[in-house]
Coordinates of C-alpha atoms in Angstrom, one line a residue:
V1 CA 17.3 -9.2 5.1
S2 CA 15.8 -9.2 8.6
F3 CA 13.6 -6.5 10.2
S4 CA 10.6 -6.0 12.4
L5 CA 7.5 -3.8 11.8
H6 CA 5.5 -2.5 14.7
R7 CA 1.8 -1.6 15.0
G8 CA 1.2 2.0 14.1
E9 CA 4.6 2.5 12.6
I10 CA 5.8 3.8 9.3
L11 CA 9.0 1.9 8.5
G12 CA 10.9 3.6 5.7
F13 CA 13.1 1.6 3.2
A14 CA 15.9 3.7 1.8
G15 CA 18.5 2.6 -0.8
L16 CA 19.6 3.1 -4.4
L17 CA 17.7 1.6 -7.3
G18 CA 18.6 -2.1 -7.4
A19 CA 19.2 -2.3 -3.6
G20 CA 16.6 -5.0 -3.3
R21 CA 13.8 -3.0 -1.6
T22 CA 11.0 -3.8 -4.1
E23 CA 12.2 -7.5 -4.3
T24 CA 11.9 -7.7 -0.5
A25 CA 8.4 -6.3 -0.6
R26 CA 7.3 -8.6 -3.4
A27 CA 8.7 -11.6 -1.6
I28 CA 6.7 -10.7 1.6
F29 CA 3.6 -10.3 -0.5
G30 CA 4.0 -13.6 -2.3
A31 CA 4.5 -12.0 -5.7
D32 CA 8.0 -13.5 -5.9
P33 CA 9.0 -16.9 -4.3
L34 CA 11.2 -16.9 -1.2
D35 CA 14.6 -18.5 -1.5
S36 CA 14.6 -19.0 2.3
G37 CA 13.5 -17.3 5.5
E38 CA 10.5 -16.9 7.7
I39 CA 7.7 -14.4 8.0
Y40 CA 5.9 -13.8 11.4
I41 CA 2.7 -11.9 11.8
K42 CA 1.6 -11.1 15.4
G43 CA 4.1 -13.6 16.7
K44 CA 2.9 -16.5 14.5
R45 CA 4.8 -17.9 11.6
V46 CA 2.9 -17.7 8.3
E47 CA 3.3 -19.3 4.9
I48 CA 2.9 -16.9 2.0
K49 CA 3.4 -18.5 -1.4
H50 CA 0.9 -16.3 -3.4
P51 CA -0.5 -12.8 -3.1
R52 CA -3.9 -14.3 -2.0
D53 CA -2.1 -15.8 1.0
A54 CA -0.7 -12.3 1.9
V55 CA -4.2 -10.7 1.5
A56 CA -5.7 -13.5 3.8
H57 CA -3.1 -12.5 6.4
G58 CA -4.0 -8.8 6.2
I59 CA -1.2 -7.6 3.9
G60 CA -1.9 -5.1 1.1
Y61 CA 0.7 -4.1 -1.5
L62 CA 0.7 -0.8 -3.5
S63 CA 3.2 -1.4 -6.3
E64 CA 5.5 1.3 -7.6
D65 CA 3.8 0.7 -11.0
R66 CA 0.2 1.3 -10.1
K67 CA -1.0 1.4 -13.7
Q68 CA 0.4 -2.1 -14.4
F69 CA -0.1 -3.9 -11.1
G70 CA -2.4 -1.8 -9.0
L71 CA -5.4 -0.8 -11.2
A72 CA -7.7 -2.1 -13.9
L73 CA -7.4 1.1 -15.8
G74 CA -10.3 0.4 -18.2
L75 CA -12.8 -0.2 -15.4
S76 CA -14.7 2.2 -13.1
V77 CA -13.5 3.7 -9.8
E78 CA -16.2 1.6 -8.1
T79 CA -14.9 -1.7 -9.6
N80 CA -11.3 -0.9 -8.7
V81 CA -12.2 0.0 -5.1
V82 CA -14.0 -3.3 -4.4
L83 CA -11.8 -5.5 -6.6
A84 CA -9.7 -7.0 -3.7
S85 CA -12.7 -7.7 -1.5
L86 CA -15.5 -8.8 -3.9
K87 CA -16.3 -11.8 -1.7
K88 CA -17.6 -9.4 1.0
F89 CA -20.2 -8.1 -1.5
L90 CA -21.6 -11.3 -2.8
A91 CA -25.3 -12.0 -2.3
S92 CA -27.1 -15.3 -3.0
L93 CA -26.1 -17.2 -6.1
G94 CA -22.8 -15.3 -6.2
I95 CA -24.3 -12.1 -7.5
V96 CA -22.6 -8.9 -6.5
N97 CA -24.7 -6.6 -4.2
K98 CA -24.4 -3.4 -6.2
K99 CA -26.0 -1.2 -3.6
Q100 CA -23.3 -2.2 -1.1
T101 CA -20.4 -1.6 -3.5
R102 CA -21.9 1.8 -4.5
N103 CA -22.2 2.8 -0.8
V104 CA -18.7 1.6 0.2
T105 CA -17.1 3.3 -2.9
Q106 CA -18.9 6.6 -2.2
E107 CA -17.7 6.4 1.4
Y108 CA -14.0 6.1 0.4
V109 CA -14.3 8.7 -2.4
E110 CA -15.4 11.1 0.3
R111 CA -13.0 9.9 3.0
L112 CA -9.9 10.1 0.8
K113 CA -11.1 13.1 -1.2
I114 CA -10.9 11.3 -4.5
K115 CA -11.6 13.9 -7.2
T116 CA -13.9 12.1 -9.7
P117 CA -17.1 13.1 -11.5
S118 CA -18.7 9.9 -10.2
I119 CA -17.8 6.5 -8.9
Y120 CA -18.6 5.2 -12.5
Q121 CA -15.7 7.2 -14.0
I122 CA -13.1 5.1 -15.9
T123 CA -10.0 5.0 -13.7
K124 CA -7.5 5.8 -16.4
N125 CA -9.2 9.3 -16.8
L126 CA -8.2 10.3 -13.2
S127 CA -5.0 12.1 -12.3
G128 CA -2.1 10.2 -10.9
G129 CA -2.8 11.3 -7.3
N130 CA -6.4 10.2 -7.5
Q131 CA -5.5 6.9 -9.1
Q132 CA -3.2 6.3 -6.2
K133 CA -6.0 7.0 -3.7
V134 CA -8.2 4.5 -5.5
V135 CA -5.5 1.8 -5.0
I136 CA -5.2 2.8 -1.3
S137 CA -9.0 2.6 -1.0
K138 CA -8.9 -0.9 -2.5
W139 CA -6.7 -2.2 0.4
L140 CA -8.6 -0.2 3.1
V141 CA -11.9 -1.8 2.0
Q142 CA -10.1 -5.2 2.4
D143 CA -9.2 -3.9 5.9
C144 CA -5.5 -4.8 5.7
D145 CA -3.5 -4.3 8.9
I146 CA -0.1 -4.2 7.1
L147 CA 0.3 -1.9 4.1
I148 CA 3.4 -1.9 1.8
F149 CA 3.7 1.4 -0.2
D150 CA 6.3 1.2 -2.9
E151 CA 7.1 4.7 -4.2
P152 CA 3.7 6.1 -3.0
T153 CA 4.2 9.6 -4.5
R154 CA 5.9 8.8 -7.8
G155 CA 4.3 10.8 -10.6
I156 CA 2.1 12.8 -8.3
D157 CA 1.8 16.6 -8.1
V158 CA 2.8 18.5 -4.9
G159 CA -0.8 19.0 -3.7
A160 CA -1.6 15.3 -4.0
K161 CA 1.7 14.3 -2.3
S162 CA 0.7 16.3 0.7
E163 CA -2.6 14.5 0.9
I164 CA -1.0 11.1 0.6
Y165 CA 1.4 12.0 3.4
K166 CA -1.5 13.0 5.6
L167 CA -3.3 9.8 4.8
L168 CA -0.3 7.7 5.7
N169 CA 0.0 9.4 9.0
E170 CA -3.7 8.9 9.7
L171 CA -3.5 5.2 8.9
A172 CA -0.5 4.8 11.3
D173 CA -2.5 6.6 14.0
Q174 CA -5.3 4.1 13.5
G175 CA -2.8 1.3 14.2
K176 CA -2.0 0.2 10.7
S177 CA 1.6 -1.0 10.1
I178 CA 3.2 0.6 7.1
I179 CA 6.3 -0.2 5.0
M180 CA 7.1 2.8 2.8
I181 CA 9.7 2.3 0.1
S182 CA 10.9 5.6 -1.4
S183 CA 13.9 6.8 -3.5
E184 CA 13.3 10.4 -2.2
L185 CA 15.3 10.8 1.0
P186 CA 13.5 13.9 2.2
E187 CA 10.2 11.8 2.0
I188 CA 11.8 9.0 3.9
L189 CA 13.1 11.4 6.6
R190 CA 9.8 13.2 6.8
M191 CA 7.5 10.2 7.1
S192 CA 9.4 7.4 8.8
H193 CA 9.5 6.4 12.5
R194 CA 12.5 4.1 11.7
I195 CA 14.5 3.7 8.5
V196 CA 15.8 0.4 7.0
V197 CA 18.8 1.1 4.7
M198 CA 19.4 -1.5 2.0
C199 CA 22.4 -2.0 -0.4
E200 CA 23.0 -4.7 -2.9
G201 CA 20.3 -7.0 -1.5
K202 CA 21.3 -6.6 2.2
V203 CA 20.1 -4.6 5.1
T204 CA 23.1 -2.3 6.0
A205 CA 21.5 -0.3 8.9
I206 CA 18.2 0.2 10.8
L207 CA 18.2 3.8 12.0
P208 CA 15.8 5.8 14.3
A209 CA 14.4 8.6 12.2
G210 CA 14.7 11.3 14.9
D211 CA 18.5 11.9 14.6
C212 CA 18.9 10.7 11.1
T213 CA 20.3 12.7 8.2
Q214 CA 20.6 12.2 4.4
E215 CA 24.4 11.9 4.9
K216 CA 24.0 9.2 7.5
I217 CA 21.7 7.2 5.3

């Protein structure tokens, strides 16, 4: 598996279940160990052996199973939004500055149009689309330059899908680099600038999205 990801690009990963797309993403993020290979960010080789290494290098990963790997469902929206970047909000003696966490959470609830009665709402009580926006907020607060979205619209209604698409395009316009893994080919074709096709653990093609079709993929 070898590919490049550019600034401001949405790079789609297409392939059947079991093609190795999620495994590739987890390896990049340090969630699974690399057998071999090298990862370069902005031209420099980086060592990623653990998710904390990936986060330190500006990589955020939105798992296909947000309930198991993306959210602390029994905790509030506020806690989930600041979870990946708590160090930013520590005052003296390691106490969390609650005023700052409240303000930042409120900012992202408004910015991403998260429908919630309040920032103190327990996350499991939100709809799937709003839960996904909470996960996205978590990585935006951490200010990740590289975002890996694994099945970003799975289990989300049509209206929320449209909002997620709009958000992904806005992030790319802001210069974020996005890897989007999706089993829905119309979604891949609609959103991607380039498309990486995987089969049985290998990259079989890298296609420009402009003249791409479902048949070609």
